[in-house]
Amino acid sequence: MGESSSTGNWRRAGFAGAAIGVLAAGAAAGVAVERLTVGRSVRQKARLALDATGPYGGLRGTPGRALADDSTVLYYEVDDVEDDAPAARRRRLFGRKEPAPVTVVFSHGYCLNQDSWHFQRAALRGLVRTVHWDQRSHGRSGQGVAQSGPGGVPVTIDQLGRDLKAVLDVAAPEGPLVLVGHSMGGMTIMALAERYPEFVRDRVVGVAFVGTSAGKLGEVSYGLPIAGVNAVRRVLPGVLRALGSQAELVERGRRATADLFAGLIKRYSFASKDVDPAVARFAERMIESTPIDVVAAFYPAFAEHDKAAALPVLQELPVLALAGDHDLVTPSSHTEAIADLLPDAELVIVPDGGHLVMLEHPEVVTDRLADLLVRAGAVPEATAATVTVRPEPGSG
């Protein structure tokens, strides 16, 4: 009976995980066709080959750790300026002028980690000082202490803002800052501005919001009929909590339905039909590495997120607001709303771009970031700031 019960639980966990993915993405049909035409062993070999030949996320810097206010250990890496950085790369990004001392701090999104900025990191590596950190319970950072144990509580965007401040205090204790955030990372920057407005006014010289939102995420349809989305939204928090309590079984179920989730991830990460398969596999690896209990702990924070009132703190700063035109997770209309509240911001909507636009169209995102650094005074007036070369996967 024990074995039968275990098997039943495993199946239920797998089916529940798959059902959530189908309801949230609606991409199962295309995946089913692929499963009929390509054998599982072939797909597994293809994934292994992509992992071997596309070493995205392999850039590493000087490691460090900061302590959050609830004692969660937050992992970060620093890439310092190289005195002998190639002049050609410097000119391609900033013209002939030398970068001024500044630290560019990258905050990643939900279910990702610091490696999601791979292409931007490769382009800026050695030219300006950068900090890349993993949000709590993601990547190499520790599991959120406040979220652990029987009395664990869901994480809040406010907590993430305090986490970012803890990282900045240790990794960049002095000098001007340019803050760059994707999705949840952009929300983290808003929470920082709301909680520490004087710090932002004193230290921050530029901000980039990539595929993020200042609120009203409860209105996002994810490309599905409204009625279906509302039904899922009502039950999903409870379902995620239940699945989070059965983490081991659910992870086994996710592995068993890996092909299905790969299709869902691609649909909700990218809009381009010709996205590099190695990049798609890279995104898949990051997302599938996020444990289900972390997914469950973070999910409620997005429905509660509302930081529009914090944006005026950034009113006097150079701001970049960028999104893909086919972002189904944080639609470009949310980026336009940010730009409406910050009328001096540069608004960039990237054609044929999805939620992971910094991986899908890295040259566009890096180009606009380089221009932001110029506008922020982190780099003196440049004669040319266009990035024309896509960095190699393991460059740097």
CSV table of C-alpha atoms in Angstrom, one decimal:
chain,number,residue,atom,x,y,z
A,1,MET,CA,0.0,0.0,0.0
A,2,GLY,CA,2.9,2.4,0.8
A,3,GLU,CA,4.3,2.0,-2.7
A,4,SER,CA,0.9,2.4,-4.3
A,5,SER,CA,0.3,5.5,-2.3
A,6,SER,CA,3.7,7.0,-3.2
A,7,THR,CA,3.1,6.3,-6.9
A,8,GLY,CA,-0.3,7.9,-6.7
A,9,ASN,CA,1.1,11.0,-5.0
A,10,TRP,CA,3.9,11.2,-7.5
A,11,ARG,CA,1.4,11.0,-10.4
A,12,ARG,CA,-0.9,13.6,-8.8
A,13,ALA,CA,2.0,15.9,-8.2
A,14,GLY,CA,3.2,15.6,-11.8
A,15,PHE,CA,-0.3,16.1,-13.2
A,16,ALA,CA,-1.0,19.1,-10.9
A,17,GLY,CA,2.3,20.7,-12.0
A,18,ALA,CA,1.5,20.0,-15.6
A,19,ALA,CA,-2.1,21.3,-15.2
A,20,ILE,CA,-0.9,24.6,-13.8
A,21,GLY,CA,1.6,25.0,-16.6
A,22,VAL,CA,-1.2,24.4,-19.2
A,23,LEU,CA,-3.6,26.8,-17.5
A,24,ALA,CA,-0.9,29.4,-17.2
A,25,ALA,CA,0.5,29.1,-20.7
A,26,GLY,CA,-1.8,27.3,-23.1
A,27,ALA,CA,1.1,25.9,-25.1
A,28,ALA,CA,0.6,22.2,-24.6
A,29,ALA,CA,-0.7,21.5,-28.1
A,30,GLY,CA,2.6,22.5,-29.8
A,31,VAL,CA,4.6,20.5,-27.3
A,32,ALA,CA,2.4,17.5,-27.9
A,33,VAL,CA,3.1,17.6,-31.6
A,34,GLU,CA,6.9,17.8,-30.9
A,35,ARG,CA,6.6,14.8,-28.6
A,36,LEU,CA,4.9,12.8,-31.4
A,37,THR,CA,7.6,13.7,-33.9
A,38,VAL,CA,10.8,13.7,-31.8
A,39,GLY,CA,11.7,10.9,-29.5
A,40,ARG,CA,12.5,11.6,-25.8
A,41,SER,CA,16.1,10.3,-26.1
A,42,VAL,CA,16.7,12.6,-29.1
A,43,ARG,CA,15.3,15.6,-27.1
A,44,GLN,CA,17.5,14.7,-24.1
A,45,LYS,CA,20.6,14.5,-26.3
A,46,ALA,CA,19.7,17.8,-27.9
A,47,ARG,CA,19.5,19.5,-24.5
A,48,LEU,CA,22.8,18.0,-23.4
A,49,ALA,CA,24.4,19.2,-26.6
A,50,LEU,CA,22.9,22.7,-26.1
A,51,ASP,CA,24.2,22.8,-22.5
A,52,ALA,CA,27.7,21.9,-23.7
A,53,THR,CA,27.9,24.3,-26.7
A,54,GLY,CA,26.1,27.3,-25.2
A,55,PRO,CA,27.9,28.1,-22.0
A,56,TYR,CA,25.6,31.1,-21.2
A,57,GLY,CA,25.8,32.1,-17.6
A,58,GLY,CA,29.4,31.0,-17.3
A,59,LEU,CA,30.8,34.5,-16.4
A,60,ARG,CA,31.9,34.8,-12.8
A,61,GLY,CA,33.2,37.7,-10.7
A,62,THR,CA,34.6,38.3,-7.3
A,63,PRO,CA,32.1,36.7,-4.9
A,64,GLY,CA,30.7,38.4,-1.8
A,65,ARG,CA,27.9,38.0,0.7
A,66,ALA,CA,25.5,40.4,2.4
A,67,LEU,CA,23.2,39.8,5.3
A,68,ALA,CA,19.5,40.7,5.0
A,69,ASP,CA,17.6,42.1,7.9
A,70,ASP,CA,16.2,38.6,8.6
A,71,SER,CA,19.7,37.1,8.4
A,72,THR,CA,19.2,35.6,4.9
A,73,VAL,CA,22.6,35.3,3.2
A,74,LEU,CA,22.5,37.2,-0.1
A,75,TYR,CA,25.1,36.3,-2.7
A,76,TYR,CA,26.6,38.8,-5.2
A,77,GLU,CA,29.6,39.1,-7.6
A,78,VAL,CA,31.6,42.1,-8.6
A,79,ASP,CA,33.2,42.7,-11.9
A,80,ASP,CA,35.8,45.5,-11.5
A,81,VAL,CA,37.2,47.9,-14.1
A,82,GLU,CA,40.2,46.6,-16.1
A,83,ASP,CA,42.9,49.2,-16.7
A,84,ASP,CA,43.9,47.4,-19.9
A,85,ALA,CA,40.4,46.9,-21.3
A,86,PRO,CA,40.5,46.7,-25.1
A,87,ALA,CA,40.1,50.2,-26.6
A,88,ALA,CA,37.9,48.9,-29.4
A,89,ARG,CA,35.3,47.6,-27.0
A,90,ARG,CA,35.4,50.8,-25.0
A,91,ARG,CA,34.8,52.9,-28.1
A,92,ARG,CA,32.0,50.6,-29.3
A,93,LEU,CA,30.1,51.2,-26.1
A,94,PHE,CA,31.0,54.7,-25.0
A,95,GLY,CA,32.9,56.4,-27.8
A,96,ARG,CA,36.4,57.6,-27.0
A,97,LYS,CA,35.8,58.8,-23.5
A,98,GLU,CA,36.8,56.9,-20.4
A,99,PRO,CA,34.0,55.7,-18.0
A,100,ALA,CA,33.9,57.6,-14.7
A,101,PRO,CA,33.8,55.7,-11.4
A,102,VAL,CA,30.3,54.2,-11.1
A,103,THR,CA,28.8,50.9,-10.1
A,104,VAL,CA,26.1,49.4,-12.2
A,105,VAL,CA,23.9,47.0,-10.1
A,106,PHE,CA,21.8,44.4,-11.9
A,107,SER,CA,18.7,42.9,-10.2
A,108,HIS,CA,17.1,39.8,-11.8
A,109,GLY,CA,13.5,38.6,-12.1
A,110,TYR,CA,11.3,35.9,-10.6
A,111,CYS,CA,12.6,32.3,-11.1
A,112,LEU,CA,15.8,33.6,-12.6
A,113,ASN,CA,19.2,34.5,-11.2
A,114,GLN,CA,22.1,36.9,-11.9
A,115,ASP,CA,23.2,35.0,-15.0
A,116,SER,CA,20.1,36.2,-16.8
A,117,TRP,CA,22.1,39.3,-17.6
A,118,HIS,CA,24.8,37.3,-19.3
A,119,PHE,CA,25.0,39.4,-22.5
A,120,GLN,CA,25.0,42.7,-20.8
A,121,ARG,CA,27.6,41.5,-18.3
A,122,ALA,CA,29.8,40.3,-21.2
A,123,ALA,CA,29.5,43.7,-23.0
A,124,LEU,CA,30.2,45.8,-19.9
A,125,ARG,CA,32.8,43.5,-18.3
A,126,GLY,CA,36.0,45.3,-17.4
A,127,LEU,CA,34.7,48.7,-18.8
A,128,VAL,CA,32.6,49.7,-15.8
A,129,ARG,CA,32.3,48.3,-12.3
A,130,THR,CA,29.2,46.0,-12.0
A,131,VAL,CA,27.5,44.1,-9.3
A,132,HIS,CA,25.3,41.1,-10.0
A,133,TRP,CA,23.3,39.6,-7.1
A,134,ASP,CA,20.9,36.7,-6.6
A,135,GLN,CA,17.6,37.6,-4.9
A,136,ARG,CA,16.8,35.6,-1.8
A,137,SER,CA,16.0,31.9,-2.4
A,138,HIS,CA,17.3,32.3,-6.0
A,139,GLY,CA,20.6,31.3,-7.5
A,140,ARG,CA,23.4,31.1,-4.9
A,141,SER,CA,21.6,33.2,-2.3
A,142,GLY,CA,20.3,31.5,0.8
A,143,GLN,CA,16.7,30.4,1.3
A,144,GLY,CA,14.7,33.3,2.8
A,145,VAL,CA,14.9,32.9,6.5
A,146,ALA,CA,11.5,34.6,7.0
A,147,GLN,CA,10.0,32.2,4.5
A,148,SER,CA,11.5,29.0,6.1
A,149,GLY,CA,9.9,26.6,8.5
A,150,PRO,CA,6.3,26.0,9.5
A,151,GLY,CA,5.8,29.6,10.3
A,152,GLY,CA,7.3,30.9,7.1
A,153,VAL,CA,5.6,33.9,5.5
A,154,PRO,CA,5.4,34.8,1.8
A,155,VAL,CA,8.0,37.2,0.6
A,156,THR,CA,7.1,40.8,-0.1
A,157,ILE,CA,8.5,43.2,-2.7
A,158,ASP,CA,9.2,45.5,0.3
A,159,GLN,CA,11.5,42.8,1.7
A,160,LEU,CA,13.3,42.6,-1.7
A,161,GLY,CA,13.9,46.4,-1.6
A,162,ARG,CA,15.5,46.0,1.9
A,163,ASP,CA,17.6,43.1,0.5
A,164,LEU,CA,18.9,45.3,-2.3
A,165,LYS,CA,19.9,48.0,0.2
A,166,ALA,CA,21.8,45.4,2.2
A,167,VAL,CA,23.7,44.3,-0.9
A,168,LEU,CA,24.5,47.9,-1.9
A,169,ASP,CA,25.8,48.7,1.6
A,170,VAL,CA,28.4,46.0,1.3
A,171,ALA,CA,29.1,45.7,-2.5
A,172,ALA,CA,29.0,49.4,-3.4
A,173,PRO,CA,29.3,51.4,-0.1
A,174,GLU,CA,30.3,54.6,-1.9
A,175,GLY,CA,30.2,56.3,-5.3
A,176,PRO,CA,27.4,56.8,-7.9
A,177,LEU,CA,25.0,54.0,-8.7
A,178,VAL,CA,23.1,53.0,-11.8
A,179,LEU,CA,20.4,50.5,-10.9
A,180,VAL,CA,19.1,48.0,-13.5
A,181,GLY,CA,16.2,45.7,-12.8
A,182,HIS,CA,14.3,43.1,-14.9
A,183,SER,CA,10.7,42.2,-14.0
A,184,MET,CA,10.8,41.5,-10.2
A,185,GLY,CA,14.2,43.2,-10.1
A,186,GLY,CA,12.6,46.4,-11.4
A,187,MET,CA,9.9,46.1,-8.6
A,188,THR,CA,12.8,45.6,-6.1
A,189,ILE,CA,14.3,49.0,-7.2
A,190,MET,CA,10.9,50.7,-6.8
A,191,ALA,CA,10.7,49.3,-3.2
A,192,LEU,CA,14.2,50.6,-2.5
A,193,ALA,CA,13.1,54.0,-3.7
A,194,GLU,CA,10.0,54.0,-1.6
A,195,ARG,CA,11.8,52.8,1.6
A,196,TYR,CA,15.1,54.8,1.1
A,197,PRO,CA,14.3,57.9,-0.9
A,198,GLU,CA,17.2,60.0,0.5
A,199,PHE,CA,19.6,57.2,-0.2
A,200,VAL,CA,18.4,57.1,-3.8
A,201,ARG,CA,18.6,60.9,-4.2
A,202,ASP,CA,22.2,60.9,-2.7
A,203,ARG,CA,23.6,57.9,-4.6
A,204,VAL,CA,21.6,56.8,-7.6
A,205,VAL,CA,22.4,58.6,-10.9
A,206,GLY,CA,20.4,56.4,-13.3
A,207,VAL,CA,17.8,53.6,-13.4
A,208,ALA,CA,16.8,51.1,-16.0
A,209,PHE,CA,13.5,49.2,-15.9
A,210,VAL,CA,13.4,46.2,-18.2
A,211,GLY,CA,10.1,44.3,-18.6
A,212,THR,CA,8.7,45.3,-15.3
A,213,SER,CA,5.6,46.8,-13.7
A,214,ALA,CA,4.6,49.4,-11.1
A,215,GLY,CA,1.4,47.5,-10.2
A,216,LYS,CA,-2.0,46.2,-11.4
A,217,LEU,CA,-0.5,42.8,-12.3
A,218,GLY,CA,-3.8,41.3,-11.3
A,219,GLU,CA,-5.2,42.6,-14.5
A,220,VAL,CA,-2.7,40.7,-16.7
A,221,SER,CA,-4.3,38.0,-18.9
A,222,TYR,CA,-1.1,36.2,-20.0
A,223,GLY,CA,-2.5,35.9,-23.4
A,224,LEU,CA,-5.5,33.8,-22.2
A,225,PRO,CA,-9.2,34.4,-22.1
A,226,ILE,CA,-10.1,36.6,-19.1
A,227,ALA,CA,-12.6,34.1,-17.6
A,228,GLY,CA,-10.0,31.4,-17.6
A,229,VAL,CA,-7.3,33.6,-16.1
A,230,ASN,CA,-9.6,34.8,-13.3
A,231,ALA,CA,-10.5,31.2,-12.4
A,232,VAL,CA,-6.9,30.2,-12.3
A,233,ARG,CA,-6.0,33.3,-10.2
A,234,ARG,CA,-8.6,32.4,-7.6
A,235,VAL,CA,-7.2,28.9,-7.0
A,236,LEU,CA,-3.6,29.2,-7.8
A,237,PRO,CA,-2.3,30.6,-4.5
A,238,GLY,CA,-3.8,27.7,-2.6
A,239,VAL,CA,-2.6,25.2,-5.2
A,240,LEU,CA,0.9,26.5,-5.0
A,241,ARG,CA,0.9,26.3,-1.2
A,242,ALA,CA,-0.2,22.7,-1.4
A,243,LEU,CA,2.4,21.9,-4.0
A,244,GLY,CA,5.1,23.7,-2.0
A,245,SER,CA,4.4,21.4,0.9
A,246,GLN,CA,5.0,18.4,-1.3
A,247,ALA,CA,8.2,19.9,-2.9
A,248,GLU,CA,10.0,16.6,-3.4
A,249,LEU,CA,7.1,14.9,-5.2
A,250,VAL,CA,6.4,18.0,-7.3
A,251,GLU,CA,10.0,18.3,-8.4
A,252,ARG,CA,9.8,14.6,-9.6
A,253,GLY,CA,6.7,15.5,-11.4
A,254,ARG,CA,8.3,18.5,-13.0
A,255,ARG,CA,11.2,16.4,-14.3
A,256,ALA,CA,8.7,13.9,-15.7
A,257,THR,CA,6.9,16.6,-17.6
A,258,ALA,CA,10.1,18.5,-18.6
A,259,ASP,CA,9.2,18.6,-22.3
A,260,LEU,CA,5.9,20.3,-21.5
A,261,PHE,CA,7.5,22.9,-19.3
A,262,ALA,CA,10.2,23.6,-21.9
A,263,GLY,CA,7.4,24.6,-24.3
A,264,LEU,CA,5.7,26.7,-21.8
A,265,ILE,CA,8.9,28.5,-20.8
A,266,LYS,CA,9.7,29.3,-24.4
A,267,ARG,CA,6.2,30.7,-25.0
A,268,TYR,CA,6.4,33.0,-22.0
A,269,SER,CA,10.0,34.0,-22.3
A,270,PHE,CA,10.4,34.8,-26.0
A,271,ALA,CA,8.4,36.2,-28.9
A,272,SER,CA,10.9,35.5,-31.8
A,273,LYS,CA,10.4,32.4,-33.8
A,274,ASP,CA,14.1,32.1,-34.5
A,275,VAL,CA,15.4,32.6,-30.9
A,276,ASP,CA,18.8,30.8,-30.5
A,277,PRO,CA,18.0,27.3,-29.2
A,278,ALA,CA,21.0,27.5,-26.8
A,279,VAL,CA,19.6,30.7,-25.3
A,280,ALA,CA,16.1,29.1,-24.9
A,281,ARG,CA,17.7,26.1,-23.2
A,282,PHE,CA,19.7,28.5,-20.9
A,283,ALA,CA,16.5,30.2,-19.8
A,284,GLU,CA,14.9,26.8,-19.3
A,285,ARG,CA,17.7,25.7,-17.0
A,286,MET,CA,17.4,28.9,-14.9
A,287,ILE,CA,13.6,28.6,-14.5
A,288,GLU,CA,13.5,24.9,-13.8
A,289,SER,CA,16.1,25.3,-11.1
A,290,THR,CA,13.7,27.4,-9.0
A,291,PRO,CA,12.2,25.0,-6.4
A,292,ILE,CA,8.4,24.9,-6.2
A,293,ASP,CA,8.3,26.1,-2.6
A,294,VAL,CA,10.2,29.2,-3.7
A,295,VAL,CA,7.7,29.7,-6.6
A,296,ALA,CA,4.9,29.4,-4.0
A,297,ALA,CA,6.4,31.8,-1.5
A,298,PHE,CA,7.0,34.6,-4.0
A,299,TYR,CA,3.8,34.4,-6.1
A,300,PRO,CA,1.5,36.4,-3.7
A,301,ALA,CA,3.8,39.3,-3.7
A,302,PHE,CA,3.0,40.2,-7.3
A,303,ALA,CA,-0.8,40.5,-6.8
A,304,GLU,CA,-0.1,42.9,-3.9
A,305,HIS,CA,2.6,44.9,-5.7
A,306,ASP,CA,1.8,48.6,-6.2
A,307,LYS,CA,4.8,51.0,-6.3
A,308,ALA,CA,3.5,53.7,-8.6
A,309,ALA,CA,3.7,56.2,-5.7
A,310,ALA,CA,7.5,55.5,-5.4
A,311,LEU,CA,8.3,56.5,-8.9
A,312,PRO,CA,8.4,60.3,-8.3
A,313,VAL,CA,11.5,59.7,-6.2
A,314,LEU,CA,13.2,59.0,-9.6
A,315,GLN,CA,11.8,62.0,-11.3
A,316,GLU,CA,15.0,63.9,-11.7
A,317,LEU,CA,17.1,60.9,-12.8
A,318,PRO,CA,17.9,59.6,-16.3
A,319,VAL,CA,15.6,56.6,-16.6
A,320,LEU,CA,15.3,53.8,-19.3
A,321,ALA,CA,11.9,52.0,-19.5
A,322,LEU,CA,12.2,49.1,-21.9
A,323,ALA,CA,10.1,46.1,-22.8
A,324,GLY,CA,9.3,43.6,-25.5
A,325,ASP,CA,6.2,44.3,-27.5
A,326,HIS,CA,5.0,40.8,-27.0
A,327,ASP,CA,5.8,40.4,-23.3
A,328,LEU,CA,2.9,38.2,-21.9
A,329,VAL,CA,4.1,38.3,-18.3
A,330,THR,CA,4.6,42.1,-17.7
A,331,PRO,CA,3.0,43.6,-20.9
A,332,SER,CA,4.6,46.6,-22.6
A,333,SER,CA,1.6,48.7,-21.5
A,334,HIS,CA,3.0,48.4,-17.9
A,335,THR,CA,6.3,49.8,-19.1
A,336,GLU,CA,4.5,52.6,-20.9
A,337,ALA,CA,2.7,53.3,-17.6
A,338,ILE,CA,6.0,53.7,-15.9
A,339,ALA,CA,7.2,56.1,-18.6
A,340,ASP,CA,3.9,58.1,-18.2
A,341,LEU,CA,4.8,58.6,-14.6
A,342,LEU,CA,8.4,59.5,-15.5
A,343,PRO,CA,7.9,61.7,-18.6
A,344,ASP,CA,11.6,62.3,-19.0
A,345,ALA,CA,12.3,58.6,-19.2
A,346,GLU,CA,13.4,57.0,-22.5
A,347,LEU,CA,10.7,54.6,-23.5
A,348,VAL,CA,11.9,51.7,-25.7
A,349,ILE,CA,9.5,49.0,-27.0
A,350,VAL,CA,11.5,46.3,-28.7
A,351,PRO,CA,9.8,44.7,-31.7
A,352,ASP,CA,9.4,40.9,-31.6
A,353,GLY,CA,10.4,40.9,-28.0
A,354,GLY,CA,9.2,38.7,-25.1
A,355,HIS,CA,9.6,38.8,-21.4
A,356,LEU,CA,13.3,37.8,-21.5
A,357,VAL,CA,14.1,40.6,-23.9
A,358,MET,CA,17.7,41.0,-22.5
A,359,LEU,CA,18.4,37.5,-23.7
A,360,GLU,CA,16.3,37.6,-26.9
A,361,HIS,CA,17.6,40.9,-28.2
A,362,PRO,CA,20.7,41.5,-26.1
A,363,GLU,CA,22.3,44.0,-28.5
A,364,VAL,CA,19.3,46.4,-28.2
A,365,VAL,CA,19.2,46.2,-24.4
A,366,THR,CA,22.9,46.7,-24.1
A,367,ASP,CA,22.9,49.6,-26.5
A,368,ARG,CA,20.2,51.4,-24.5
A,369,LEU,CA,22.0,50.7,-21.2
A,370,ALA,CA,25.2,52.1,-22.6
A,371,ASP,CA,23.3,55.2,-23.6
A,372,LEU,CA,21.8,55.4,-20.2
A,373,LEU,CA,25.3,55.4,-18.6
A,374,VAL,CA,26.2,58.3,-20.9
A,375,ARG,CA,23.0,60.3,-20.0
A,376,ALA,CA,23.6,59.5,-16.3
A,377,GLY,CA,27.0,61.1,-16.4
A,378,ALA,CA,28.7,57.8,-15.6
A,379,VAL,CA,30.4,58.2,-19.0
A,380,PRO,CA,31.2,61.7,-20.5
A,381,GLU,CA,29.6,62.7,-23.7
A,382,ALA,CA,30.2,60.0,-26.3
A,383,THR,CA,30.5,60.2,-30.0
A,384,ALA,CA,29.3,56.7,-30.6
A,385,ALA,CA,27.4,54.4,-28.2
A,386,THR,CA,26.0,51.7,-30.4
A,387,VAL,CA,26.8,48.1,-29.7
A,388,THR,CA,27.2,46.4,-33.0
A,389,VAL,CA,28.7,43.0,-32.0
A,390,ARG,CA,26.7,40.4,-30.0
A,391,PRO,CA,29.0,39.0,-27.3
A,392,GLU,CA,30.1,35.4,-27.6
A,393,PRO,CA,28.5,33.0,-25.0
A,394,GLY,CA,31.6,32.7,-22.8
A,395,SER,CA,33.2,36.0,-23.6
A,396,GLY,CA,34.9,38.1,-21.0
